[in-house]
Amino acid sequence: MAGLPHQRRGDRPREVDPASTVRLAVERAGYPVPAPAGLPEGYRPTSARTDAGNAREGDAVTLQIGYLTPSGEYAGFAVSDDPGAEPVRDVLDGATDEAAVDIGGQPWQRLTTERGETALTREADGVVVVVSGSASDDELRTVAAAVTPAEG
């Protein structure tokens, strides 16, 4: 996902705790903010950001979290109630629709991005969720399956 730094092999990425960023998004968003929770060991959050700090009542809120997966690849998560939000557009614009997939009992759409990476996305009640990156399909599915309503 653009906007979140990709890690290069050999780098020792710093791990971050996304809890305060998620909490801010939950407090300011006008929708129930989903986020990955309870990921298996080896999924390390390396970045977290939200535009909720400047959000006023009724404004769209976007949350992004980047992970280093057990295989050392990148998995990015983004959610927004603005389908035109940059983190969503950066992944989905120009992506090729592949197939509908069931992940954790939820319908997701699998796409291939212009970069040749896999993207998994779903939209419900005007909220778009995207999981994408250089990680394998299995690792991206693991992140997608962990997406649940976040608590503030």
mmCIF file of C-alpha atoms in Angstrom:
data_model
loop_
_atom_site.group_PDB
_atom_site.id
_atom_site.type_symbol
_atom_site.label_atom_id
_atom_site.label_comp_id
_atom_site.label_asym_id
_atom_site.label_seq_id
_atom_site.Cartn_x
_atom_site.Cartn_y
_atom_site.Cartn_z
ATOM 1 C CA MET A 1 0.000 0.000 0.000
ATOM 2 C CA ALA A 2 1.355 3.357 -0.826
ATOM 3 C CA GLY A 3 1.919 5.579 2.140
ATOM 4 C CA LEU A 4 3.250 2.757 4.293
ATOM 5 C CA PRO A 5 6.932 1.953 3.995
ATOM 6 C CA HIS A 6 7.833 -1.383 2.467
ATOM 7 C CA GLN A 7 10.527 -3.229 4.325
ATOM 8 C CA ARG A 8 13.539 -4.478 2.408
ATOM 9 C CA ARG A 9 14.955 -7.895 3.093
ATOM 10 C CA GLY A 10 17.744 -7.664 5.613
ATOM 11 C CA ASP A 11 16.342 -4.556 7.288
ATOM 12 C CA ARG A 12 15.546 -4.890 10.964
ATOM 13 C CA PRO A 13 12.168 -3.183 11.067
ATOM 14 C CA ARG A 14 11.046 -1.610 14.263
ATOM 15 C CA GLU A 15 7.879 -3.021 15.702
ATOM 16 C CA VAL A 16 5.112 -0.616 16.723
ATOM 17 C CA ASP A 17 2.044 -0.987 18.915
ATOM 18 C CA PRO A 18 -0.926 0.093 16.779
ATOM 19 C CA ALA A 19 -3.337 0.172 19.767
ATOM 20 C CA SER A 20 -3.379 3.959 20.282
ATOM 21 C CA THR A 21 -3.792 4.601 16.543
ATOM 22 C CA VAL A 22 -6.656 2.107 16.341
ATOM 23 C CA ARG A 23 -8.244 3.618 19.458
ATOM 24 C CA LEU A 24 -8.121 7.129 17.940
ATOM 25 C CA ALA A 25 -9.745 5.879 14.723
ATOM 26 C CA VAL A 26 -12.464 4.093 16.717
ATOM 27 C CA GLU A 27 -13.166 7.214 18.797
ATOM 28 C CA ARG A 28 -13.443 9.563 15.804
ATOM 29 C CA ALA A 29 -14.964 7.394 13.063
ATOM 30 C CA GLY A 30 -18.651 7.438 12.330
ATOM 31 C CA TYR A 31 -18.571 3.681 11.674
ATOM 32 C CA PRO A 32 -17.518 0.555 13.598
ATOM 33 C CA VAL A 33 -13.818 0.412 12.708
ATOM 34 C CA PRO A 34 -12.542 -3.091 11.961
ATOM 35 C CA ALA A 35 -8.874 -3.995 12.418
ATOM 36 C CA PRO A 36 -6.804 -7.186 12.548
ATOM 37 C CA ALA A 37 -6.706 -8.716 16.028
ATOM 38 C CA GLY A 38 -5.213 -11.905 17.402
ATOM 39 C CA LEU A 39 -2.820 -12.543 14.536
ATOM 40 C CA PRO A 40 -0.612 -15.616 14.972
ATOM 41 C CA GLU A 41 2.950 -15.274 16.191
ATOM 42 C CA GLY A 42 5.283 -13.887 13.554
ATOM 43 C CA TYR A 43 3.024 -11.090 12.273
ATOM 44 C CA ARG A 44 4.755 -7.935 13.460
ATOM 45 C CA PRO A 45 3.109 -4.503 13.095
ATOM 46 C CA THR A 46 5.701 -2.098 11.714
ATOM 47 C CA SER A 47 3.542 0.949 10.981
ATOM 48 C CA ALA A 48 0.187 2.403 11.978
ATOM 49 C CA ARG A 49 -1.473 5.655 10.965
ATOM 50 C CA THR A 50 -4.842 7.300 10.819
ATOM 51 C CA ASP A 51 -6.186 10.638 9.679
ATOM 52 C CA ALA A 52 -8.629 10.620 12.616
ATOM 53 C CA GLY A 53 -6.587 13.202 14.548
ATOM 54 C CA ASN A 54 -7.891 15.966 12.292
ATOM 55 C CA ALA A 55 -11.355 14.483 11.789
ATOM 56 C CA ARG A 56 -14.431 16.433 12.754
ATOM 57 C CA GLU A 57 -17.831 14.866 13.269
ATOM 58 C CA GLY A 58 -19.030 13.444 9.969
ATOM 59 C CA ASP A 59 -15.560 13.390 8.361
ATOM 60 C CA ALA A 60 -14.301 10.210 6.752
ATOM 61 C CA VAL A 61 -11.700 8.300 8.790
ATOM 62 C CA THR A 62 -9.022 6.015 7.375
ATOM 63 C CA LEU A 63 -6.838 3.591 9.346
ATOM 64 C CA GLN A 64 -3.731 1.832 8.010
ATOM 65 C CA ILE A 65 -1.543 -0.838 9.627
ATOM 66 C CA GLY A 66 1.490 -2.455 8.014
ATOM 67 C CA TYR A 67 2.810 -5.863 9.035
ATOM 68 C CA LEU A 68 5.956 -7.863 8.479
ATOM 69 C CA THR A 69 4.758 -11.439 7.986
ATOM 70 C CA PRO A 70 6.443 -14.636 9.215
ATOM 71 C CA SER A 71 8.027 -15.083 5.768
ATOM 72 C CA GLY A 72 9.497 -11.565 5.926
ATOM 73 C CA GLU A 73 7.078 -10.053 3.419
ATOM 74 C CA TYR A 74 4.735 -7.075 3.698
ATOM 75 C CA ALA A 75 0.993 -7.201 4.428
ATOM 76 C CA GLY A 76 -0.874 -3.918 4.552
ATOM 77 C CA PHE A 77 -4.314 -3.296 6.024
ATOM 78 C CA ALA A 78 -6.472 -0.249 5.308
ATOM 79 C CA VAL A 79 -10.047 0.633 6.173
ATOM 80 C CA SER A 80 -12.009 3.765 5.324
ATOM 81 C CA ASP A 81 -15.531 5.056 4.975
ATOM 82 C CA ASP A 82 -14.252 7.045 1.991
ATOM 83 C CA PRO A 83 -13.859 4.747 -1.046
ATOM 84 C CA GLY A 84 -11.774 7.521 -2.637
ATOM 85 C CA ALA A 85 -9.272 7.645 0.257
ATOM 86 C CA GLU A 86 -5.703 7.566 -1.008
ATOM 87 C CA PRO A 87 -4.705 4.301 0.744
ATOM 88 C CA VAL A 88 -7.705 2.559 -0.819
ATOM 89 C CA ARG A 89 -7.242 4.092 -4.287
ATOM 90 C CA ASP A 90 -3.509 3.365 -4.293
ATOM 91 C CA VAL A 91 -4.249 -0.350 -4.062
ATOM 92 C CA LEU A 92 -7.522 -0.753 -5.938
ATOM 93 C CA ASP A 93 -7.170 1.704 -8.837
ATOM 94 C CA GLY A 94 -6.186 -0.316 -11.872
ATOM 95 C CA ALA A 95 -6.439 -3.639 -10.024
ATOM 96 C CA THR A 96 -7.750 -6.639 -11.933
ATOM 97 C CA ASP A 97 -10.666 -8.534 -10.441
ATOM 98 C CA GLU A 98 -9.791 -12.205 -9.949
ATOM 99 C CA ALA A 99 -12.468 -14.016 -7.930
ATOM 100 C CA ALA A 100 -14.748 -13.928 -4.930
ATOM 101 C CA VAL A 101 -13.309 -15.778 -1.936
ATOM 102 C CA ASP A 102 -14.672 -16.745 1.459
ATOM 103 C CA ILE A 103 -12.397 -15.791 4.347
ATOM 104 C CA GLY A 104 -13.549 -16.467 7.871
ATOM 105 C CA GLY A 105 -17.149 -16.706 6.720
ATOM 106 C CA GLN A 106 -16.991 -13.275 5.049
ATOM 107 C CA PRO A 107 -17.116 -12.627 1.288
ATOM 108 C CA TRP A 108 -13.957 -10.937 0.003
ATOM 109 C CA GLN A 109 -12.888 -10.037 -3.517
ATOM 110 C CA ARG A 110 -9.406 -11.115 -4.651
ATOM 111 C CA LEU A 111 -7.664 -8.756 -7.065
ATOM 112 C CA THR A 112 -4.227 -8.332 -8.597
ATOM 113 C CA THR A 113 -2.851 -4.814 -8.233
ATOM 114 C CA GLU A 114 -0.997 -2.896 -10.915
ATOM 115 C CA ARG A 115 2.196 -3.841 -9.014
ATOM 116 C CA GLY A 116 1.338 -7.524 -9.417
ATOM 117 C CA GLU A 117 0.530 -7.961 -5.725
ATOM 118 C CA THR A 118 -2.554 -9.654 -4.331
ATOM 119 C CA ALA A 119 -5.272 -7.523 -2.786
ATOM 120 C CA LEU A 120 -8.241 -8.756 -0.799
ATOM 121 C CA THR A 121 -11.102 -6.326 -0.331
ATOM 122 C CA ARG A 122 -14.631 -6.157 0.943
ATOM 123 C CA GLU A 123 -17.152 -3.383 1.298
ATOM 124 C CA ALA A 124 -20.126 -3.216 3.639
ATOM 125 C CA ASP A 125 -22.269 -0.272 4.709
ATOM 126 C CA GLY A 126 -20.007 2.190 2.866
ATOM 127 C CA VAL A 127 -16.836 0.960 4.593
ATOM 128 C CA VAL A 128 -14.011 -0.444 2.438
ATOM 129 C CA VAL A 129 -11.460 -2.889 3.883
ATOM 130 C CA VAL A 130 -8.293 -3.746 1.941
ATOM 131 C CA VAL A 131 -5.519 -6.241 2.744
ATOM 132 C CA SER A 132 -2.668 -6.289 0.245
ATOM 133 C CA GLY A 133 1.061 -6.582 -0.191
ATOM 134 C CA SER A 134 3.958 -8.750 -1.247
ATOM 135 C CA ALA A 135 3.028 -11.478 1.257
ATOM 136 C CA SER A 136 1.694 -14.812 0.043
ATOM 137 C CA ASP A 137 -2.015 -15.397 -0.469
ATOM 138 C CA ASP A 138 -2.066 -17.513 2.699
ATOM 139 C CA GLU A 139 -0.469 -14.748 4.782
ATOM 140 C CA LEU A 140 -2.804 -12.098 3.361
ATOM 141 C CA ARG A 141 -5.778 -14.368 4.049
ATOM 142 C CA THR A 142 -4.558 -14.770 7.638
ATOM 143 C CA VAL A 143 -4.577 -10.978 8.093
ATOM 144 C CA ALA A 144 -8.011 -10.700 6.418
ATOM 145 C CA ALA A 145 -9.432 -13.473 8.620
ATOM 146 C CA ALA A 146 -8.240 -11.574 11.721
ATOM 147 C CA VAL A 147 -10.210 -8.419 10.812
ATOM 148 C CA THR A 148 -12.864 -7.847 13.473
ATOM 149 C CA PRO A 149 -14.560 -4.779 14.967
ATOM 150 C CA ALA A 150 -11.958 -2.918 17.006
ATOM 151 C CA GLU A 151 -12.635 -1.690 20.506
ATOM 152 C CA GLY A 152 -11.906 1.849 21.605
#
